Coordinates of C-alpha atoms and ligand atoms in Angstrom, one line a residue:
M13 CA -10.9 -2.0 -15.5
P14 CA -8.2 -1.7 -12.9
R15 CA -5.1 -4.0 -13.3
V16 CA -3.8 -5.0 -9.8
N17 CA -0.8 -7.1 -8.6
R18 CA -2.4 -8.5 -5.8
Y19 CA -5.1 -7.8 -3.0
G20 CA -5.0 -9.2 0.6
F21 CA -7.2 -9.1 3.8
P22 CA -6.5 -8.8 6.7
V23 CA -3.6 -6.5 6.4
T24 CA -2.3 -4.8 9.6
A25 CA 1.1 -3.2 8.6
L26 CA -0.3 -0.5 5.8
G27 CA -2.6 1.8 8.0
P28 CA -4.5 1.4 11.3
G29 CA -6.4 -1.8 12.1
R30 CA -7.3 -4.6 9.9
R31 CA -7.5 -3.6 6.3
L32 CA -8.1 -4.7 2.8
A33 CA -4.9 -3.9 0.8
V34 CA -5.0 -3.6 -3.0
W35 CA -1.6 -3.1 -4.8
F36 CA -2.3 -1.7 -8.1
Q37 CA 0.0 -2.8 -11.0
G38 CA 2.2 -0.5 -13.0
C39 CA 4.6 2.1 -12.1
A40 CA 6.8 4.2 -14.3
L41 CA 8.5 6.5 -11.4
A42 CA 11.5 3.9 -11.1
C43 CA 12.5 5.1 -7.6
R44 CA 16.1 3.8 -7.1
G45 CA 15.8 1.2 -4.2
C46 CA 12.1 0.5 -4.9
L47 CA 11.0 -2.7 -3.0
A48 CA 8.4 -3.5 -5.5
R49 CA 9.7 -3.7 -8.7
D50 CA 7.1 -6.8 -9.6
T51 CA 4.7 -4.0 -9.6
W52 CA 6.2 -1.8 -12.4
D53 CA 5.3 -3.5 -15.4
P54 CA 1.9 -2.1 -16.6
G55 CA 1.2 -5.2 -18.6
G56 CA 1.8 -7.2 -15.3
G57 CA -0.6 -8.6 -12.6
A58 CA -4.3 -9.0 -13.9
E59 CA -7.1 -6.9 -14.6
I60 CA -10.2 -7.2 -12.5
T61 CA -13.5 -5.3 -12.7
V62 CA -14.4 -2.5 -10.2
A63 CA -17.2 -4.7 -9.4
E64 CA -15.4 -7.7 -8.5
L65 CA -12.8 -5.8 -6.5
T66 CA -15.9 -4.1 -4.6
R67 CA -17.1 -7.6 -3.7
V68 CA -13.8 -8.2 -2.3
W69 CA -14.3 -4.9 -0.1
A70 CA -17.6 -5.9 0.8
D71 CA -16.6 -9.2 2.2
A72 CA -13.6 -7.5 4.1
L73 CA -16.3 -5.1 5.6
R74 CA -18.2 -8.0 6.6
D75 CA -15.4 -9.5 8.1
G76 CA -14.6 -6.3 10.2
A77 CA -12.2 -4.4 8.2
D78 CA -11.1 -1.1 9.6
G79 CA -10.3 0.5 6.0
L80 CA -8.7 0.0 2.8
T81 CA -5.4 0.8 1.6
V82 CA -4.5 1.2 -2.1
S83 CA -0.8 1.1 -2.9
G84 CA 1.1 -0.2 -5.9
G85 CA 2.7 0.3 -8.1
E86 CA 1.3 3.6 -8.8
P87 CA -2.4 3.8 -8.3
L88 CA -2.6 7.2 -10.1
A89 CA -1.2 5.5 -13.1
Q90 CA -4.7 4.2 -13.7
P91 CA -6.7 7.2 -12.6
D92 CA -10.0 6.0 -14.1
G93 CA -9.8 2.7 -12.4
L94 CA -8.7 4.3 -9.1
R95 CA -11.4 6.8 -9.3
D96 CA -14.3 4.5 -9.9
F97 CA -13.0 2.0 -7.2
L98 CA -12.7 4.6 -4.7
A99 CA -16.3 5.8 -5.5
A100 CA -17.8 2.4 -5.2
V101 CA -16.0 1.1 -1.9
A102 CA -17.0 4.6 -0.2
E103 CA -20.5 4.1 -1.2
L104 CA -20.5 0.8 0.4
R105 CA -18.3 1.9 3.3
D106 CA -21.0 4.6 3.9
D107 CA -24.0 2.1 3.9
L108 CA -22.0 -0.7 6.1
A109 CA -19.1 0.6 7.8
P110 CA -18.9 4.5 8.1
A111 CA -15.9 4.3 10.4
A112 CA -13.7 2.3 7.7
D113 CA -11.2 4.7 6.2
L114 CA -9.5 4.8 2.6
L115 CA -6.0 5.3 2.4
V116 CA -4.2 5.9 -0.8
Y117 CA -0.1 5.8 -1.3
T118 CA 1.3 7.5 -4.4
G119 CA 4.6 8.3 -5.5
Y120 CA 3.7 11.7 -7.0
E121 CA 3.9 14.9 -5.0
P122 CA 0.9 17.0 -4.2
S123 CA 2.1 19.6 -6.7
E124 CA 2.4 17.0 -9.6
I125 CA -1.2 15.9 -9.0
S126 CA -3.2 18.1 -11.3
D127 CA -6.4 16.5 -11.2
G128 CA -7.2 15.2 -7.8
T129 CA -10.6 13.5 -9.0
A130 CA -9.3 10.1 -8.7
L131 CA -8.4 10.8 -5.0
A132 CA -11.8 12.6 -4.1
H133 CA -12.9 9.8 -1.8
A134 CA -9.6 9.2 -0.1
D135 CA -9.6 10.0 3.7
A136 CA -5.7 10.1 3.9
V137 CA -2.8 10.0 1.3
I138 CA 0.8 9.2 1.5
T139 CA 2.7 11.3 -1.2
G140 CA 6.1 11.3 -2.6
R141 CA 8.7 9.1 -4.4
Y142 CA 10.7 6.5 -2.1
D143 CA 14.2 8.2 -1.5
V144 CA 16.7 5.6 -0.5
T145 CA 19.0 8.1 0.6
R146 CA 16.7 9.4 3.2
P147 CA 15.7 6.8 5.6
T148 CA 13.0 7.3 8.2
R149 CA 11.6 5.7 11.3
L150 CA 8.0 7.2 10.5
I151 CA 5.2 4.6 10.6
W152 CA 4.0 3.6 7.1
R153 CA 6.5 5.7 5.4
G154 CA 9.6 4.6 3.4
S155 CA 11.5 7.7 3.3
A156 CA 11.7 10.8 5.2
N157 CA 10.2 12.9 2.6
Q158 CA 7.1 11.0 2.1
V159 CA 4.1 12.7 4.0
L160 CA 1.1 11.4 5.4
T161 CA -1.7 13.9 4.7
P162 CA -5.4 13.4 6.2
R163 CA -8.2 14.9 4.0
T164 CA -11.2 14.3 5.8
P165 CA -12.7 14.3 9.3
L166 CA -12.3 10.6 9.4
G167 CA -8.9 10.7 8.2
R168 CA -7.8 13.2 10.7
D169 CA -9.3 11.2 13.5
R170 CA -7.8 8.2 12.4
Y171 CA -4.4 9.2 11.1
G172 CA -3.7 12.3 13.3
P173 CA -2.2 10.3 16.1
Y174 CA 0.4 8.7 13.4
L175 CA 1.7 12.0 11.7
D176 CA 4.9 11.9 13.8
H177 CA 4.6 8.3 15.2
E178 CA 7.9 6.3 15.1
P179 CA 7.4 2.6 16.3
D180 CA 10.1 0.7 17.6
R181 CA 10.0 -1.5 14.7
A182 CA 8.3 -1.1 11.2
P183 CA 5.1 -3.1 11.0
M184 CA 5.5 -6.0 8.5
Q185 CA 3.5 -8.9 7.6
V186 CA 4.7 -12.1 5.5
A187 CA 2.0 -14.3 3.6
V188 CA 2.3 -17.3 1.5
D189 CA 0.0 -18.1 -1.6
D190 CA 0.5 -20.9 -4.3
R191 CA 3.1 -18.6 -6.1
D192 CA 5.1 -16.5 -3.7
V193 CA 6.1 -15.3 -0.4
W194 CA 5.0 -11.8 -0.1
F195 CA 5.5 -9.1 2.4
A196 CA 2.9 -6.4 3.2
G197 CA 4.2 -3.1 5.0
V198 CA 7.0 -0.6 4.7
P199 CA 10.3 -2.0 6.0
R200 CA 13.3 0.1 7.2
R201 CA 16.4 0.3 5.2
G202 CA 18.2 -3.1 5.4
D203 CA 15.4 -5.0 6.9
L204 CA 14.7 -7.2 3.9
N205 CA 18.5 -8.0 3.2
R206 CA 18.7 -8.7 7.1
L207 CA 15.6 -11.1 6.5
R208 CA 17.1 -12.7 3.7
R209 CA 20.5 -13.4 5.4
E210 CA 18.8 -14.9 8.6
L211 CA 16.7 -17.1 6.2
A212 CA 19.9 -18.1 4.2
A213 CA 21.6 -18.9 7.4
R214 CA 18.7 -21.4 7.9
G215 CA 19.0 -22.9 4.4
I216 CA 16.1 -20.9 2.9
T217 CA 16.9 -18.7 -0.1
F218 CA 14.7 -16.9 -2.3
K219 CA 14.9 -17.4 -6.4
E220 CA 13.6 -13.9 -7.1
V221 CA 13.1 -10.9 -4.9
S222 CA 11.1 -7.8 -5.9
W223 CA 13.4 -5.5 -4.3
R224 CA 16.2 -6.1 -6.8
G225 CA 16.0 -5.7 -10.6
Ligands
LIG316 S1 8.5 3.0 -4.6 FE1 6.5 3.3 -5.3 S2 6.4 5.1 -6.7 FE2 8.7 4.5 -6.4 S3 8.9 2.9 -8.3 FE3 8.3 1.8 -6.4 S4 6.3 1.5 -6.8 FE4 6.7 3.1 -8.0

């Protein structure tokens, strides 16, 4: 059963169009400067069955989702849950919305992924650790070493135009739930500290932030 940090729809800052985003819980890679330290604890977040998560995907497809993004945390730290979830969402996608694509983020390099079974249904992957010393303007990537790789005809169609795309600003979204203010997207270096300073100047301060230990 996958353990997830959260999920949300529609997310527009982690892949093309309006997407269901699912953040898996747990990451042992400990990249320096990671912005999502709240996803590190493998016992954090909450377990959810593949069936429940697939129902969320079905609802998103009915609401016109263009795709699914699985991020983290480290999705490949839960290979069985990831494999089963992607297989279920791919089957449903094929029935309901064949043009909805599946994108997976992983901190592992392709050479470190010995068994790609868990990624079998991914149309595109973004691979590699976050390297705080290598800032980038490339869309959806946090550092210049991270590589966006389409894996299927749909992935090539959907992501081909974005391989070298550098937007003026990194797409970001802010959402509020009953517990947290949370951000979706891959900010550029300094964006979150700038936001914190801007809010502080208006009298709003964060008690805890996920980008500091
Ligand atoms: S940047 Fe990604 S891979 Fe690196 S520690 Fe954070 S969640 Fe893990």
